[in-house]
Coordinates of C-alpha atoms in Angstrom, one line a residue:
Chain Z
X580 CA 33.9 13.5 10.7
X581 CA 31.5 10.4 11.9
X582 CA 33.3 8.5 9.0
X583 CA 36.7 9.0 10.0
X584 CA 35.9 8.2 13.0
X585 CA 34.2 4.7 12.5
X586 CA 36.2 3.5 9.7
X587 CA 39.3 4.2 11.8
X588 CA 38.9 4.0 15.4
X589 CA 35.6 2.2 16.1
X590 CA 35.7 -1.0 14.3
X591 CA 39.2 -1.9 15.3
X592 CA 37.9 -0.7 19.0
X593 CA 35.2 -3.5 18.4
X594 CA 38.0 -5.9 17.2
X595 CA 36.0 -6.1 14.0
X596 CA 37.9 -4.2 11.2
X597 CA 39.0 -7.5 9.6
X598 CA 35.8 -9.4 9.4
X599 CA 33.7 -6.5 7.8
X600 CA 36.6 -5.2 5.8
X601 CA 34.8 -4.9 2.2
X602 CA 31.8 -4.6 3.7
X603 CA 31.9 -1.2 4.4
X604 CA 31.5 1.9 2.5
X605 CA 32.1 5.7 2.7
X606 CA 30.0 8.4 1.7
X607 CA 30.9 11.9 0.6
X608 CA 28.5 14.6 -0.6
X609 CA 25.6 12.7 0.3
X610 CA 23.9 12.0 3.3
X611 CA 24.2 8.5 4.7
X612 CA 20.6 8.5 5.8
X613 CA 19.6 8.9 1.8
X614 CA 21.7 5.6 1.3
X615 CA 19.7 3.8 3.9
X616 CA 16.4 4.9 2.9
X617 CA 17.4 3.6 -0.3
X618 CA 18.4 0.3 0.6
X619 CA 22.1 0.1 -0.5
X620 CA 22.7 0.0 3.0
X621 CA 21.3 -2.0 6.6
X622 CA 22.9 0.1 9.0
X623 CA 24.7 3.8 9.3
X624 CA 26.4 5.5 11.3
X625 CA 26.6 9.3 11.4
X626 CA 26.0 12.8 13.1
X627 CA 22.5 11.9 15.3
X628 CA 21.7 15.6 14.1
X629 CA 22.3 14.5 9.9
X630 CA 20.0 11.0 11.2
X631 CA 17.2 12.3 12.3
X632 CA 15.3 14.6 9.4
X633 CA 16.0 11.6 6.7
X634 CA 12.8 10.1 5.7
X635 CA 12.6 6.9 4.9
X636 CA 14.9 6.0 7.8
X637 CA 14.5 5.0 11.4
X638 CA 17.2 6.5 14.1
X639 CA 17.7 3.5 16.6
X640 CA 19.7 5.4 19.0
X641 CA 23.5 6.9 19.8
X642 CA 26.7 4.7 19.8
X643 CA 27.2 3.1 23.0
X644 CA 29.1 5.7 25.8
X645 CA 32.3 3.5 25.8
X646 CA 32.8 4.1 22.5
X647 CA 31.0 7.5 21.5
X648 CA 32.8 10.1 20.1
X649 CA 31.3 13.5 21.1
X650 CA 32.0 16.3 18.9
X651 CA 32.5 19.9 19.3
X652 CA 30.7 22.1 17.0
X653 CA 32.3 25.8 17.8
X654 CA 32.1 29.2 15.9
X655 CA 34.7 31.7 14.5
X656 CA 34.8 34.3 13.0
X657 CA 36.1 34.8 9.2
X658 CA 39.3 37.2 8.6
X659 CA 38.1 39.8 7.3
X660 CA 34.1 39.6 8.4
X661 CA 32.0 42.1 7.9
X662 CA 28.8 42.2 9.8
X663 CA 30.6 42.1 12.9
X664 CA 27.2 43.5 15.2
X665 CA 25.3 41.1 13.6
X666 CA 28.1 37.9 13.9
X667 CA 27.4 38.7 17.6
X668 CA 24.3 38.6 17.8
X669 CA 24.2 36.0 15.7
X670 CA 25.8 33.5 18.1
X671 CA 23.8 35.0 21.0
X672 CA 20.6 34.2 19.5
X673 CA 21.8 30.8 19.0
X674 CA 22.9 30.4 22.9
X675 CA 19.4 31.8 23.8
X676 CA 16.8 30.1 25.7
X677 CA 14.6 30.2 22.1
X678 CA 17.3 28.2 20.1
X679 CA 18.3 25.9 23.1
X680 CA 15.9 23.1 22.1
X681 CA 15.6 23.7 18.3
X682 CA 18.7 22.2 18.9
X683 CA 18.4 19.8 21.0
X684 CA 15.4 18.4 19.0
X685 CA 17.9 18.1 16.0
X686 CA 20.2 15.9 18.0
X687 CA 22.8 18.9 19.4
X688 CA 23.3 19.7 23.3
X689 CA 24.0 23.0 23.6
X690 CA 27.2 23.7 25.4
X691 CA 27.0 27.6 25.3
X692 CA 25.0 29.9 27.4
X693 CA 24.2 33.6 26.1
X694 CA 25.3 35.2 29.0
X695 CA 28.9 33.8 28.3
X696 CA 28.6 35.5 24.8
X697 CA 26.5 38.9 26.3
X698 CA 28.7 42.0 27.3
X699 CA 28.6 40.7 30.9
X700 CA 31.1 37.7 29.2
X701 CA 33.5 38.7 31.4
X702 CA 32.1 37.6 34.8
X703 CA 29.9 34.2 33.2
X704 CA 31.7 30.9 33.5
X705 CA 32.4 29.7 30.4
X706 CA 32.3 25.7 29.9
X707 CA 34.2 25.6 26.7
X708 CA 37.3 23.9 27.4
X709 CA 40.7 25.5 26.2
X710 CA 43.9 24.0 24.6
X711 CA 47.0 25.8 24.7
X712 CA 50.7 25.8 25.1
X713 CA 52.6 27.6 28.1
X714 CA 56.5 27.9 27.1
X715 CA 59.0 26.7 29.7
X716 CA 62.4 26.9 29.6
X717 CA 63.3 24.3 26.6
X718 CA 59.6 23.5 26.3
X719 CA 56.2 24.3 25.4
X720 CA 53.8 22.4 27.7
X721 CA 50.5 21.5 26.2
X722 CA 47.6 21.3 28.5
X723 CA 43.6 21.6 28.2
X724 CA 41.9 23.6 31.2
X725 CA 38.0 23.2 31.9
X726 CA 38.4 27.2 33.3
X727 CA 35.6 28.8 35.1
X728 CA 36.1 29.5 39.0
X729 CA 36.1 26.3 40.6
X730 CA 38.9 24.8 42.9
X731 CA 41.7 23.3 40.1
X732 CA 42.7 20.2 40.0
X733 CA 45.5 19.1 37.6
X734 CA 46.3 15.3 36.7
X735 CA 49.4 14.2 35.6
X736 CA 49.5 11.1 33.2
X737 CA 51.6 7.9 33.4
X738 CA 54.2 6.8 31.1
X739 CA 51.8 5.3 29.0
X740 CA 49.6 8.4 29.2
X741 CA 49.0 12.1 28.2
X742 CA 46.7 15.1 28.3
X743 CA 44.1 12.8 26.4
X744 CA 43.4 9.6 28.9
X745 CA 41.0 11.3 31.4
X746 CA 37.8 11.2 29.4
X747 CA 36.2 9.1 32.4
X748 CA 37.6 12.0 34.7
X749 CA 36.6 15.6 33.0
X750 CA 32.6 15.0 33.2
X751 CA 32.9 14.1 37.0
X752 CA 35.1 16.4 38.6
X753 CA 33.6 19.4 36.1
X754 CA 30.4 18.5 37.2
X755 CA 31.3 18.5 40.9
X756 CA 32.4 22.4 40.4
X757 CA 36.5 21.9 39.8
X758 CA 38.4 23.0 37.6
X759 CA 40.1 20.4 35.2
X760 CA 43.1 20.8 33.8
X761 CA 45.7 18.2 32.3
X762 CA 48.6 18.6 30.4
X763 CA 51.2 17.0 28.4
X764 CA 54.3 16.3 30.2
X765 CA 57.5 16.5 28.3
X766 CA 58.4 14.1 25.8
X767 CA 54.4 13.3 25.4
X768 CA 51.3 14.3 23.7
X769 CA 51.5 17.7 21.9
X770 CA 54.3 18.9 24.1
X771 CA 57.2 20.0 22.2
X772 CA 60.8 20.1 24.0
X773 CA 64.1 21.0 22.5
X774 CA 66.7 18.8 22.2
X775 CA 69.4 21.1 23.1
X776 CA 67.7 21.5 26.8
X777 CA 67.5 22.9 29.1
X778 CA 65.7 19.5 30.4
X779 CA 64.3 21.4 33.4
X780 CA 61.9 19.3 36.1
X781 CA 59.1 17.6 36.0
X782 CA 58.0 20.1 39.2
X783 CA 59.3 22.8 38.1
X784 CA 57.3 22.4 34.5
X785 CA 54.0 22.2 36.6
X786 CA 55.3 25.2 38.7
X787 CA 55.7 27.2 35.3
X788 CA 52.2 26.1 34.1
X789 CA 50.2 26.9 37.3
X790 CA 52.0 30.4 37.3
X791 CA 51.3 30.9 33.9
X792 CA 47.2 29.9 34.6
X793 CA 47.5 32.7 37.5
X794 CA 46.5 29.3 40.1
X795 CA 47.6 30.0 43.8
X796 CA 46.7 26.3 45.3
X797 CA 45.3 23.0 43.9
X798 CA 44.5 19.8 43.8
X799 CA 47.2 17.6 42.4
X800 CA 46.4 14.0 41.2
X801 CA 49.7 11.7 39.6
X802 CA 49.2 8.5 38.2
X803 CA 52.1 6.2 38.1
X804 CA 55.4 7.6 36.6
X805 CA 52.9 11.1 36.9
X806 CA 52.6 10.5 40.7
X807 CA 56.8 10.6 40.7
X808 CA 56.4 14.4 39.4
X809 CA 53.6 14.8 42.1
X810 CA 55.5 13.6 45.1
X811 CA 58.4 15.3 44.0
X812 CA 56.4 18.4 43.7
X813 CA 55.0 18.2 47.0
X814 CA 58.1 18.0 48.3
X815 CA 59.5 21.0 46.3
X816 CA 56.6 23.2 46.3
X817 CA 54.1 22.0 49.1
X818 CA 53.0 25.7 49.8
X819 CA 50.9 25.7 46.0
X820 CA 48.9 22.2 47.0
X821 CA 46.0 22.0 49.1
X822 CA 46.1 18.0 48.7
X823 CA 47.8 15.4 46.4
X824 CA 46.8 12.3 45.6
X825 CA 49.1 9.7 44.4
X826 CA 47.5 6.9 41.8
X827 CA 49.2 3.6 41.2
X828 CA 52.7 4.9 41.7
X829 CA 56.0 3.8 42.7
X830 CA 56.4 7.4 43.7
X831 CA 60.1 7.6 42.4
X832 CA 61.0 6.6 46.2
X833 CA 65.0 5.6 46.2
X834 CA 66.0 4.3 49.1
X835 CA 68.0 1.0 48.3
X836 CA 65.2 -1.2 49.8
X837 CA 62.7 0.5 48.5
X838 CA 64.2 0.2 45.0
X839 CA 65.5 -3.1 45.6
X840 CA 61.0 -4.4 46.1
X841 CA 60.4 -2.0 42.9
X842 CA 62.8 -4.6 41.1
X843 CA 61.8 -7.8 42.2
X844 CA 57.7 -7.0 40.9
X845 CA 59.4 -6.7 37.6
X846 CA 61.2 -9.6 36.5
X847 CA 63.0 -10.6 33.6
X848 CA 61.3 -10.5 30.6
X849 CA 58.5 -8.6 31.8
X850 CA 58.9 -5.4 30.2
X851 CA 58.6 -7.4 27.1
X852 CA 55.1 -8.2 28.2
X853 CA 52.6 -6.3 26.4
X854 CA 51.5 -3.3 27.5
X855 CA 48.1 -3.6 28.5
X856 CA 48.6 -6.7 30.7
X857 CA 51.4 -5.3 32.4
X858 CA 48.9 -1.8 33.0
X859 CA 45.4 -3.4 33.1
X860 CA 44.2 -5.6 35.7
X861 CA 43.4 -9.3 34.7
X862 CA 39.4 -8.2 35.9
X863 CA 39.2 -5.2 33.5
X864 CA 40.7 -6.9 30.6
X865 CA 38.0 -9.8 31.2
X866 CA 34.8 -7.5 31.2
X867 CA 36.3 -5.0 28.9
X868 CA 37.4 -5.4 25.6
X869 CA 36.7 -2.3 24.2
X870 CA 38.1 -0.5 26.9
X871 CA 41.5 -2.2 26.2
X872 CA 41.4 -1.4 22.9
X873 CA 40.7 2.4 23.5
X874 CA 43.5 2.4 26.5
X875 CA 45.8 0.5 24.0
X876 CA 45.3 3.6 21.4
X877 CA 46.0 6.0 23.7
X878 CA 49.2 4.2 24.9
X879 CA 50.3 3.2 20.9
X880 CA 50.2 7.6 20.3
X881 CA 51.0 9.0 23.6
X882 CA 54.5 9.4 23.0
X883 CA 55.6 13.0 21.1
X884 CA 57.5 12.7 18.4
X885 CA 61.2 11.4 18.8
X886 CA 62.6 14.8 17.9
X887 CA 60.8 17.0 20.0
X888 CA 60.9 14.4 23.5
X889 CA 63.5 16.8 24.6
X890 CA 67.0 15.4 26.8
X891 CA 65.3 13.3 30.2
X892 CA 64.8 15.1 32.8
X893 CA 66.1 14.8 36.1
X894 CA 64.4 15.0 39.9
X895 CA 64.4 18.1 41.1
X896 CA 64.6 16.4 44.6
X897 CA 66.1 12.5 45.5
X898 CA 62.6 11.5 46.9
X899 CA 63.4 9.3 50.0
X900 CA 60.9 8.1 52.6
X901 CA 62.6 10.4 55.0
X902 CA 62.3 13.5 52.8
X903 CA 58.5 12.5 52.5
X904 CA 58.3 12.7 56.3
X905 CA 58.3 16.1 56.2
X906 CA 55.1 16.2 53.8
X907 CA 52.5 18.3 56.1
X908 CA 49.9 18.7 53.4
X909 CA 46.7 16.1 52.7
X910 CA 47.5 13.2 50.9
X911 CA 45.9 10.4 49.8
X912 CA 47.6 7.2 48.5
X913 CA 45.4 5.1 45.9
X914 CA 46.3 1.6 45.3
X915 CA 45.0 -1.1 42.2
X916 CA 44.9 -4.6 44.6
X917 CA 45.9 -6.0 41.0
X918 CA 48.4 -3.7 39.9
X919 CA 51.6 -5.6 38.6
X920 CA 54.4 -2.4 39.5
X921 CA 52.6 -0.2 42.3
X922 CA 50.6 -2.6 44.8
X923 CA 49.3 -1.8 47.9
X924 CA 52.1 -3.3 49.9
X925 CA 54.6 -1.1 48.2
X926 CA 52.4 2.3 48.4
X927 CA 51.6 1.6 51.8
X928 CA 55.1 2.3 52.8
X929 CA 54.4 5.5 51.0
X930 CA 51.7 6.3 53.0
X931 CA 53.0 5.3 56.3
X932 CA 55.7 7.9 56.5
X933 CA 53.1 10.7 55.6
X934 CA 51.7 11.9 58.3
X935 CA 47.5 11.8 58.5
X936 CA 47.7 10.0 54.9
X937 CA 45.3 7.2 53.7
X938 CA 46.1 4.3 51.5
X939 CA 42.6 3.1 49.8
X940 CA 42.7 0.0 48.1
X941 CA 40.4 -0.3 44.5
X942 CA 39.4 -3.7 44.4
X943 CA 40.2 -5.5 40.8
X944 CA 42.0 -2.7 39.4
X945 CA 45.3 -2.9 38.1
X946 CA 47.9 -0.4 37.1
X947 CA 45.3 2.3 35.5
X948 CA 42.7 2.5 37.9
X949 CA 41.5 5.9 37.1
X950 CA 40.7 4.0 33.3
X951 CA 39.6 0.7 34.7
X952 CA 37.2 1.3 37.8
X953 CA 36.5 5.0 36.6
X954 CA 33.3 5.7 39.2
X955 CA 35.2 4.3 42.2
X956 CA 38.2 6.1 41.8
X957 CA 36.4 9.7 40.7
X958 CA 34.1 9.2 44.1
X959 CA 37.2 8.1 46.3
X960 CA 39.2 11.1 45.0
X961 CA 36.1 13.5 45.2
X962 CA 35.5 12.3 48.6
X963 CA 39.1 13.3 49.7
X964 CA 39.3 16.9 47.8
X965 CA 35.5 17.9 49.6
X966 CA 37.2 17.1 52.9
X967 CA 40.1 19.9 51.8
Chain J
X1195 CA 44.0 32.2 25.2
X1196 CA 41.0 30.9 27.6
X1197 CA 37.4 31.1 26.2
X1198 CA 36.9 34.2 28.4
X1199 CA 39.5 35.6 27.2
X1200 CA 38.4 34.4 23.1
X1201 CA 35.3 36.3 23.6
X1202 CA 36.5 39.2 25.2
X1203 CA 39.0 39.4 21.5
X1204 CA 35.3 38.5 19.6
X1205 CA 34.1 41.4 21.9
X1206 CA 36.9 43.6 20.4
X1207 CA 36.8 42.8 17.0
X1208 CA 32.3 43.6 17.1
X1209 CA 33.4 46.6 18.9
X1210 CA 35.2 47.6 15.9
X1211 CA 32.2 47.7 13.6
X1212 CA 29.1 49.8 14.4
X1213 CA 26.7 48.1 11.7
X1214 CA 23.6 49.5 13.8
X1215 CA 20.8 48.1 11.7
X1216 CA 19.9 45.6 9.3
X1217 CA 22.8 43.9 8.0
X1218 CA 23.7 40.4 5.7
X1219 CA 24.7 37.8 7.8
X1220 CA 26.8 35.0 5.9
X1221 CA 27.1 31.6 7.4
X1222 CA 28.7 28.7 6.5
X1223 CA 28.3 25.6 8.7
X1224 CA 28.6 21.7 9.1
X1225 CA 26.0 19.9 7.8
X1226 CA 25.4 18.6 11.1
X1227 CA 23.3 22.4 11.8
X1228 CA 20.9 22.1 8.8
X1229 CA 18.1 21.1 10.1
X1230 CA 18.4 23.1 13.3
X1231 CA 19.0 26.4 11.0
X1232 CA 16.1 25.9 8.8
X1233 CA 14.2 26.4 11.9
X1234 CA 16.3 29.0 13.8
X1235 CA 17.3 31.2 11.2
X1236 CA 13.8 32.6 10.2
X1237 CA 13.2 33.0 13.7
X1238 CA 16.6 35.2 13.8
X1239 CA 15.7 37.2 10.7
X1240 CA 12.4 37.9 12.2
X1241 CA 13.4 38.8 15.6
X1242 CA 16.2 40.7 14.4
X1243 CA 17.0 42.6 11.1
X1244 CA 19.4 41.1 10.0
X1245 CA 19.5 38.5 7.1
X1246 CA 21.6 35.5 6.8
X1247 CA 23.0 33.4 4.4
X1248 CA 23.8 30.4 5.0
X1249 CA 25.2 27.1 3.3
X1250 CA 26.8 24.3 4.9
X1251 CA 29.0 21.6 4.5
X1252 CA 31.3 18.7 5.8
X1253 CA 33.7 20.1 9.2
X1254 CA 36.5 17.8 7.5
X1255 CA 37.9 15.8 4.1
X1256 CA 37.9 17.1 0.8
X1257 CA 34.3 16.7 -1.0
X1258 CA 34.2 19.6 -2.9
X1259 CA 31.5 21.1 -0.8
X1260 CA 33.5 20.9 2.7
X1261 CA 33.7 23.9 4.5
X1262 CA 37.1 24.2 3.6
X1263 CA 36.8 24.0 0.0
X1264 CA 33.9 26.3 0.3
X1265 CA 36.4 29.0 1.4
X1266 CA 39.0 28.0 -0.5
X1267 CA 36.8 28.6 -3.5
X1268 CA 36.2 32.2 -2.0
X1269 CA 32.9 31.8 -0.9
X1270 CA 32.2 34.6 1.4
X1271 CA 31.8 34.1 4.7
X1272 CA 31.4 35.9 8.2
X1273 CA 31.2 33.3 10.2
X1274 CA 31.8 29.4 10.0
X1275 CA 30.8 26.8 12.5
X1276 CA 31.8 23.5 12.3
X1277 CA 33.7 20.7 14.5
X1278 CA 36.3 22.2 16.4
X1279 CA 39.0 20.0 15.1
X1280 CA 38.2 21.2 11.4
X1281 CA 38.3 25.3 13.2
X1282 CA 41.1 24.7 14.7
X1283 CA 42.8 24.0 11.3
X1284 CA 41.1 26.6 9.6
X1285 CA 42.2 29.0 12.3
X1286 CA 45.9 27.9 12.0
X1287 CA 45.3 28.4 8.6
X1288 CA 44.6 32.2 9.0
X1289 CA 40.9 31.5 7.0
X1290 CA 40.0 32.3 10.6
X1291 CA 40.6 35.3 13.4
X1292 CA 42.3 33.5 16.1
X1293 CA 40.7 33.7 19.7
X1294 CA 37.3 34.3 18.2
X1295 CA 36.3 30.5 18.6
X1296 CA 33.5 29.6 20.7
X1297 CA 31.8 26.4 21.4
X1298 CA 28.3 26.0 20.6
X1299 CA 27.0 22.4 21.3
X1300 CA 28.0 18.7 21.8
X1301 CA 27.4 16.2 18.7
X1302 CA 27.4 12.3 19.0
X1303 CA 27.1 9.7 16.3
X1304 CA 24.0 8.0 16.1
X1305 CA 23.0 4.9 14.3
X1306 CA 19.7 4.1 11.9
X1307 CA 18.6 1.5 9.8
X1308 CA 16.3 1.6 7.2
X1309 CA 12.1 2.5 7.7
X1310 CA 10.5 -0.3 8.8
X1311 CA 13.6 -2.7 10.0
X1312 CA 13.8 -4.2 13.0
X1313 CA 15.5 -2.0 15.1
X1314 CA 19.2 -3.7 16.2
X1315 CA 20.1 -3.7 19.8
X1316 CA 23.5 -1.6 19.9
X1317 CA 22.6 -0.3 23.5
X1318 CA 26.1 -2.2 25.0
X1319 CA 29.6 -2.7 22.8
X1320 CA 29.4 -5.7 22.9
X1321 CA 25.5 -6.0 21.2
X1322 CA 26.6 -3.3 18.8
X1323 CA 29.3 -5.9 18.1
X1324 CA 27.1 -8.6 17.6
X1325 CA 24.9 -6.5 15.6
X1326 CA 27.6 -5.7 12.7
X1327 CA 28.9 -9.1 12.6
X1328 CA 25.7 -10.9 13.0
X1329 CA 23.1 -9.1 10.6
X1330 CA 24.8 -6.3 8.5
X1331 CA 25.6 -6.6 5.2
X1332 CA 26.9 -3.1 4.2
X1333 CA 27.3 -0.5 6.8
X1334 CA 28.0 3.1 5.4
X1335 CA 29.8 5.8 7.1
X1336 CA 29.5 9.4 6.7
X1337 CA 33.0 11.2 5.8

């Protein structure tokens, strides 16, 4: 699994595939570290926990964070076990405190507890995150959900975006105590719509998924074509939120003057700009090569396939700055200073007409702040959801 | 189906067997668990009567010792553990009972060189960068 990953992801992410093409080479069967140790190789790259009991070889350490790739390792049961009592136990011995650091020695963190597999399962907070589909009308929505008991929060991805883009997100707000959960919205990701209809909303897809997940009220967080769905949500269900925050977006506001600013940032031509320098600030894509190149994947596979995107879908409400007026719930508006489509001019007359809502500006952050200045927006937003 | 929910089916499905003593326990698991398993399942046997047998291979790709071909070679099995990516497929695949999956621990990729080399900084991108393209003649990659 290391090898797909580094021979397909991580040298292009380094902007390196073409200079060390040929000089690379894949192993199967064998175990890298044997390779090393033998000296047909300088350097490998593999599970930490297949590294460390080579002789012969010295571990220098784990990839980088920015460009780790952290793997699950998860259990399941065979069709047609037998053994059952003992496949139970089994994995119970192996969340105990007794096998905890035998695996953490070898390299692995445990991410189980034995509680969650005891009998008592049922009132232990499980941190394994889930994967699923919820069928809409015309759709089936896929999201990922943290679980457990803590306060949700759902995000909601940009065009450019999906289910996938809040790696920088899930350890933070999980480790606060919420609950994370992000899906796919329709014509992205895993998400399959048909093409026949019916198209639904973008509010009314949420609605569907937060029933489904039994969630009264949460925390609702939309980045930039996402933050349209989010304040057209709070507008047509404010009762389920107890705040929304609205990231780098135009909002979907339509009065003529409004929509008139929203066209002047985008001039001719400039939708033919690539992607990541219309979406990334100028600062980001100075410091942060690799980061590009990661936000650049996501954006190159976000899209669902052309067959299942499903007919567009349209409001549920004409968002207007006068309809937001009536907005009583928290909101917070966050603003990129360098963001090309959403600045803080334009969200500021978002903010304005709600009433007790802030506008925070993130300095040099463009149109993916959440991606480029990760710790200031998950602090600003953490901030905000502790005061409601 | 969330993981409460997976566990309370893995509850069901144990609940249907009543092997009350000693029983043979067969694993198969990704490589990345061998090391931690030579230690952890003596420890099991002893503390419990139950034996296992276990064998492991690669989560993913086609060697002929991936968990995958392992199976599909009808090697028998009670349990598998392995990436999640490579149970999800195997679940899909009906070689595994669906909302029995749980997660067990977090893997990274590591890097080492050879005994007795200097030890490369790769502790930013951009020196992990400058470490391939500066010094390394052949880099090899586990699949």
């Amino acid at each position: 699994l290391s090898g797909v990953y580094v021979s397909t992801e991580l040298f292009s992410i380094l902007g390196i595939a073409d200079r060390i093409k040929g000089k690379t080479k894949k192993i199967e069967g064998e175990r890298v570290g044997a390779a090393i140790a033998r000296g047909d190789a300088e350097i490998g790259f593999q599970q930490i926990s297949e590294l460390l009991p080579v002789t012969g070889i010295q571990y220098v350490g784990p990839l980088p964070p920015q460009v780790q790739r952290t793997s699950i390792i998860s259990a399941g049961i065979r069709s047609g076990a037998q053994s059952l009592d003992a496949v139970r136990t089994f994995i119970q011995f192996l969340a105990s405190p007794a096998a905890i650091p035998v695996l953490e020695k070898n390299g692995l963190e445990s991410v189980v507890n034995a509680h969650s597999v005891g009998a008592s399962f049922e009132q232990s907070q499980p941190r394994a995150f889930h994967e699923g589909f919820v069928d809409v009308p015309g759709a089936k929505i896929f999201y990922r959900d943290s679980g457990g008991d803590g306060t949700p929060v759902i995000f909601l991805h940009a065009y450019t975006g999906s289910a996938d883009v809040w790696e920088h997100q899930i350890p933070a707000f999980t480790s606060a105590g919420y609950r994370f959960i992000a899906y796919d919205r329709r014509g992205y990701g895993h998400t399959v719509a048909d093409a026949n209809g019916p198209a639904s909303t973008g509010p009314d897809d949420l609605l569907a998924l937060v029933n489904h997940l039994k969630i009264d009220k949460f925390h609702l967080v939309g980045t930039a074509a996402g933050g349209f769905v989010a304040l057209d949500f709070a507008v047509s269900y404010p009762s389920r939120l107890r705040s929304f925050t609205l990231l780098c977006s135009q909002g979907g506001v339509q009065d003529a003057d409004f929509v008139e600013a929203v066209q002047r940032l985008s001039p001719e031509g400039f939708r033919n700009m690539p992607p990541d320098f219309r979406e990334l600030g100028p600062s980001y894509r100075v410091t942060n090569p690799a980061g590009v190149a990661r936000w650049s994947e996501f954006e190159k596979t976000n899209r669902a396939p052309e067959a299942v995107r499903g007919p567009s879908q349209p409001v549920k409400n004409r968002v207007t700055l006068a309809t937001i007026q009536g907005i009583k719930i928290p909101a917070m508006m966050i603003a990129g200073d360098a963001d090309l489509y959403a600045p803080p001019s334009l969200m500021r007359r978002i903010a304005e007409r709600i009433e007790g809502a802030q506008l925070i500006v993130l300095p040099e952050a463009g149109h993916s702040a959440w991606w480029e200045v990760p710790e200031m927006f998950n602090r600003t937003v953490l901030a905000f959801f502790a005061e409601h | 189906m969330t993981s409460r929910l997976a566990a309370r089916a893995l509850l069901l499905v144990v609940g249907s067997a009543s092997a009350l003593c000693s029983a043979e326990l067969r694993v198969i698991a990704s490589g990345a668990l061998t090391e931690a398993f030579s230690e952890l399942i003596p420890q099991f046997e002893k503390s419990t009567q139950h034996k296992v047998i276990a064998s492991f291979g690669s989560s993913v790709g086609s060697a002929s010792d991936s968990i995958k071909a392992r199976l599909e070679r009808g090697e028998p099995a009670d349990l598998v553990i392995l990436a999640r990516e490579g149970l999800d497929q195997l679940i899909k695949e009906g070689w595994v009972v669906q909302g029995t999956s749980i997660d067990l621990a977090r893997s990274q990729i590591g890097v080492a060189v050879r005994a007795g080399a200097p030890k490369p900084d790769i502790t930013t991108v951009e020196a992990l960068r400058h470490t391939l393209l500066r010094r390394i003649r052949l880099h090899i990659q586990a699949v």
